[in-house]
Short mmCIF file of C-alpha atoms in Angstrom, two decimals:
data_model
loop_
_atom_site.label_atom_id
_atom_site.label_comp_id
_atom_site.label_asym_id
_atom_site.label_seq_id
_atom_site.Cartn_x
_atom_site.Cartn_y
_atom_site.Cartn_z
CA UNK A 1 30.80 17.80 31.30
CA UNK A 2 28.24 15.76 33.20
CA UNK A 3 26.03 15.17 30.16
CA UNK A 4 28.99 14.23 28.00
CA UNK A 5 30.08 11.60 30.51
CA UNK A 6 26.49 10.42 30.86
CA UNK A 7 26.51 9.84 27.11
CA UNK A 8 29.73 7.85 27.39
CA UNK A 9 28.27 5.62 30.09
CA UNK A 10 25.03 5.02 28.17
CA UNK A 11 27.02 4.19 25.03
CA UNK A 12 29.16 1.74 27.02
CA UNK A 13 26.03 0.02 28.35
CA UNK A 14 24.58 -0.30 24.85
CA UNK A 15 27.81 -1.76 23.44
CA UNK A 16 28.07 -4.30 26.24
CA UNK A 17 24.41 -5.31 25.83
CA UNK A 18 24.57 -5.92 22.09
CA UNK A 19 27.94 -7.67 22.02
CA UNK A 20 27.86 -9.86 25.11
CA UNK A 21 26.84 -13.02 23.24
CA UNK A 22 30.05 -12.99 21.20
CA UNK A 23 32.05 -13.25 24.43
CA UNK A 24 34.51 -10.57 23.38
CA UNK A 25 34.75 -7.00 22.13
CA UNK A 26 37.67 -5.61 20.12
CA UNK A 27 39.44 -8.92 20.74
CA UNK A 28 39.16 -8.70 24.55
CA UNK A 29 36.88 -10.71 26.91
CA UNK A 30 33.57 -8.93 27.46
CA UNK A 31 33.96 -9.20 31.25
CA UNK A 32 37.24 -7.30 31.04
CA UNK A 33 35.60 -4.57 28.98
CA UNK A 34 32.83 -4.26 31.56
CA UNK A 35 35.34 -3.97 34.41
CA UNK A 36 37.30 -1.30 32.56
CA UNK A 37 34.10 0.66 31.92
CA UNK A 38 33.17 0.64 35.62
CA UNK A 39 36.67 1.59 36.74
CA UNK A 40 36.83 4.33 34.11
CA UNK A 41 33.62 5.82 35.45
CA UNK A 42 35.05 5.93 38.97
CA UNK A 43 38.31 7.40 37.69
CA UNK A 44 36.49 10.15 35.81
CA UNK A 45 34.64 10.97 39.02
CA UNK A 46 37.86 11.31 40.96
CA UNK A 47 39.53 13.42 38.27
CA UNK A 48 36.53 15.72 37.82
CA UNK A 49 36.38 16.50 41.52
CA UNK A 50 40.12 16.93 41.94
CA UNK A 51 40.27 20.61 41.05
CA UNK A 52 37.07 21.74 42.70
CA UNK A 53 36.85 19.68 45.86
CA UNK A 54 38.70 22.18 48.08
CA UNK A 55 36.51 25.14 47.17
CA UNK A 56 33.19 23.35 46.67
CA UNK A 57 30.65 23.47 49.52
CA UNK A 58 30.00 20.14 51.26
CA UNK A 59 26.45 19.92 49.89
CA UNK A 60 27.66 20.50 46.34
CA UNK A 61 30.35 17.85 46.74
CA UNK A 62 27.71 15.45 48.06
CA UNK A 63 25.56 16.23 45.03
CA UNK A 64 28.39 15.35 42.64
CA UNK A 65 29.12 12.19 44.60
CA UNK A 66 25.48 11.05 44.29
CA UNK A 67 25.44 11.82 40.56
CA UNK A 68 28.60 9.83 39.90
CA UNK A 69 27.37 6.97 42.05
CA UNK A 70 24.16 6.95 39.97
CA UNK A 71 26.24 6.80 36.76
CA UNK A 72 28.27 3.88 38.06
CA UNK A 73 25.09 2.10 39.18
CA UNK A 74 23.53 2.67 35.75
CA UNK A 75 26.50 1.05 34.07
CA UNK A 76 26.52 -1.95 36.42
CA UNK A 77 22.74 -2.48 36.20
CA UNK A 78 22.75 -2.06 32.44
CA UNK A 79 25.34 -4.80 32.05
CA UNK A 80 23.82 -7.05 34.72
CA UNK A 81 20.37 -7.02 33.08
CA UNK A 82 21.61 -7.04 29.50
CA UNK A 83 19.72 -10.24 28.61
CA UNK A 84 16.40 -8.90 29.88
CA UNK A 85 17.01 -5.59 28.10
CA UNK A 86 17.80 -7.32 24.81
CA UNK A 87 14.62 -9.42 25.03
CA UNK A 88 12.54 -6.34 25.82
CA UNK A 89 13.99 -4.45 22.86
CA UNK A 90 13.43 -7.42 20.53
CA UNK A 91 9.81 -7.79 21.65
CA UNK A 92 9.04 -4.11 21.13
CA UNK A 93 10.79 -4.16 17.74
CA UNK A 94 8.98 -7.36 16.75
CA UNK A 95 5.62 -5.80 17.51
CA UNK A 96 6.35 -2.59 15.62
CA UNK A 97 8.60 -3.69 12.74
CA UNK A 98 7.28 -6.46 10.43
CA UNK A 99 9.77 -9.30 10.02
CA UNK A 100 11.69 -8.58 13.22
CA UNK A 101 12.20 -11.55 15.55
CA UNK A 102 10.95 -11.50 19.13
CA UNK A 103 13.46 -13.50 21.18
CA UNK A 104 12.29 -15.40 24.28
CA UNK A 105 14.33 -16.44 27.31
CA UNK A 106 14.23 -20.10 26.19
CA UNK A 107 15.98 -19.21 22.92
CA UNK A 108 12.89 -19.50 20.72
CA UNK A 109 11.94 -16.71 18.34
CA UNK A 110 8.52 -15.60 17.20
CA UNK A 111 7.04 -13.37 14.52
CA UNK A 112 3.72 -11.59 14.30
CA UNK A 113 1.54 -12.11 11.23
CA UNK A 114 1.71 -9.17 8.83
CA UNK A 115 -1.26 -7.08 7.76
CA UNK A 116 -1.44 -9.16 4.57
CA UNK A 117 -2.04 -12.34 6.57
CA UNK A 118 1.43 -13.84 5.99
CA UNK A 119 4.53 -14.27 8.12
CA UNK A 120 7.31 -12.07 6.83
CA UNK A 121 10.76 -12.61 8.37
CA UNK A 122 14.12 -10.94 8.11
CA UNK A 123 16.66 -13.67 7.30
CA UNK A 124 20.44 -13.63 7.08
CA UNK A 125 21.27 -15.60 3.92
CA UNK A 126 24.95 -16.20 3.17
CA UNK A 127 25.74 -13.16 5.30
CA UNK A 128 23.24 -10.81 3.63
CA UNK A 129 19.88 -9.69 4.97
CA UNK A 130 16.78 -10.66 2.96
CA UNK A 131 13.07 -10.25 3.58
CA UNK A 132 11.37 -13.63 3.08
CA UNK A 133 7.86 -15.03 3.21
CA UNK A 134 7.43 -18.17 5.33
CA UNK A 135 5.78 -20.81 3.14
CA UNK A 136 5.32 -24.34 4.49
CA UNK A 137 3.86 -25.31 1.12
CA UNK A 138 7.24 -24.79 -0.57
CA UNK A 139 9.45 -27.89 -0.37
CA UNK A 140 12.60 -25.75 -0.38
CA UNK A 141 13.81 -22.22 0.09
CA UNK A 142 13.13 -20.30 -3.12
CA UNK A 143 14.91 -17.04 -3.96
CA UNK A 144 13.86 -14.47 -6.49
CA UNK A 145 16.51 -13.70 -9.07
CA UNK A 146 17.07 -10.24 -7.60
CA UNK A 147 17.59 -11.64 -4.09
CA UNK A 148 19.92 -14.33 -5.42
CA UNK A 149 22.05 -11.71 -7.14
CA UNK A 150 21.97 -9.56 -3.99
CA UNK A 151 23.71 -12.32 -2.01
CA UNK A 152 26.35 -12.85 -4.70
CA UNK A 153 24.94 -15.66 -6.84
CA UNK A 154 25.69 -15.42 -10.55
CA UNK A 155 22.22 -16.19 -11.88
CA UNK A 156 23.42 -16.17 -15.51
CA UNK A 157 25.41 -19.35 -14.87
CA UNK A 158 22.54 -21.30 -13.29
CA UNK A 159 20.63 -24.14 -14.95
CA UNK A 160 16.86 -23.67 -14.67
CA UNK A 161 15.88 -27.31 -14.91
CA UNK A 162 13.54 -27.96 -11.95
CA UNK A 163 9.84 -27.41 -12.76
CA UNK A 164 7.66 -25.88 -10.04
CA UNK A 165 4.12 -24.52 -9.78
CA UNK A 166 3.59 -21.03 -8.38
CA UNK A 167 0.68 -18.63 -7.99
CA UNK A 168 1.71 -17.20 -11.36
CA UNK A 169 1.69 -20.60 -13.08
CA UNK A 170 4.30 -23.20 -13.95
CA UNK A 171 7.93 -22.13 -14.16
CA UNK A 172 11.46 -23.52 -13.83
CA UNK A 173 13.98 -23.01 -11.04
CA UNK A 174 17.71 -23.58 -10.64
CA UNK A 175 18.80 -25.83 -7.75
CA UNK A 176 21.51 -24.40 -5.47
CA UNK A 177 22.87 -24.92 -1.95
CA UNK A 178 23.07 -21.95 0.40
CA UNK A 179 25.98 -21.82 2.84
CA UNK A 180 23.78 -20.61 5.70
CA UNK A 181 20.39 -19.20 6.64
CA UNK A 182 19.82 -17.58 10.02
CA UNK A 183 16.44 -16.36 11.23
CA UNK A 184 16.43 -14.71 14.64
CA UNK A 185 19.71 -16.44 15.45
CA UNK A 186 18.44 -19.91 14.44
CA UNK A 187 21.03 -20.93 11.87
CA UNK A 188 21.09 -23.83 9.42
CA UNK A 189 24.05 -24.58 7.15
CA UNK A 190 24.17 -26.09 3.66
CA UNK A 191 20.49 -25.49 2.98
CA UNK A 192 18.95 -26.83 -0.22
CA UNK A 193 17.37 -23.99 -2.21
CA UNK A 194 16.21 -22.89 -5.65
CA UNK A 195 16.43 -19.69 -7.66
CA UNK A 196 13.29 -18.76 -9.59
CA UNK A 197 13.31 -17.35 -13.08
CA UNK A 198 12.95 -13.61 -13.42
CA UNK A 199 9.38 -12.50 -12.73
CA UNK A 200 8.19 -15.87 -11.43
CA UNK A 201 8.07 -14.72 -7.77
CA UNK A 202 7.44 -11.37 -6.14
CA UNK A 203 9.37 -12.29 -2.98
CA UNK A 204 11.63 -15.06 -1.73
CA UNK A 205 10.13 -18.01 0.15
CA UNK A 206 11.41 -19.59 3.36
CA UNK A 207 10.36 -23.18 2.66
CA UNK A 208 10.66 -26.58 4.26
CA UNK A 209 14.33 -27.17 3.50
CA UNK A 210 14.97 -24.60 6.26
CA UNK A 211 11.94 -25.24 8.48
CA UNK A 212 12.72 -28.97 8.65
CA UNK A 213 16.15 -28.12 10.12
CA UNK A 214 14.55 -26.49 13.17
CA UNK A 215 13.79 -28.36 16.36
CA UNK A 216 10.20 -27.21 16.08
CA UNK A 217 8.00 -24.55 14.58
CA UNK A 218 4.33 -23.80 15.06
CA UNK A 219 1.64 -21.26 14.32
CA UNK A 220 -0.77 -20.16 17.02
CA UNK A 221 -3.21 -17.42 16.14
CA UNK A 222 -1.25 -14.55 14.62
CA UNK A 223 2.12 -15.72 15.92
CA UNK A 224 4.76 -18.00 14.37
CA UNK A 225 7.23 -19.56 16.82
CA UNK A 226 10.51 -21.26 15.92
CA UNK A 227 13.01 -23.04 18.17
CA UNK A 228 16.15 -25.13 17.88
#
């Protein structure tokens, strides 16, 4: 019983941590959800001790009281330090998983250089997740045909009229406008982009048409930092 309720409390903490920025959960204010979670923990404590309190020795009752108090404290602390916990998780993930953003307290995000010497980022493009290579030498965002199709673009209807030079030689691209691109929570809308012909690129490029929409971006050593 104790471990099951411990799991419930830990799950509640995780949900509150990862949804607090939206301001609501299941259509209700996040503060209300947090209050209900705390009160539910106390209620479960009272109900669990209801049937055994009369026969339980005082020391055993005290033990249960301490355990339930610890559960309630865990829930409160987890929600109170949700921002710090999220930043810690993002930093650990960013160090271990290539392309994952490391979020700082000032709202900036950073990425570590990959083993290949490039900056690979995980970007949300028109609501779909894509792995992209940051390329300040590209004047615009450039999508491979496969990535363009993955986010719902009908590549067969595009006009490949814009000539570009790539590492594989000269090719043609189709100009498009993307509804949104978000990298580590830094979102830009109506972003100018191009779709490359099949085989022209091995991976999509996050070019200047997105980078220019940021407040700032810089490279220091093996770290790329972006901010609003």
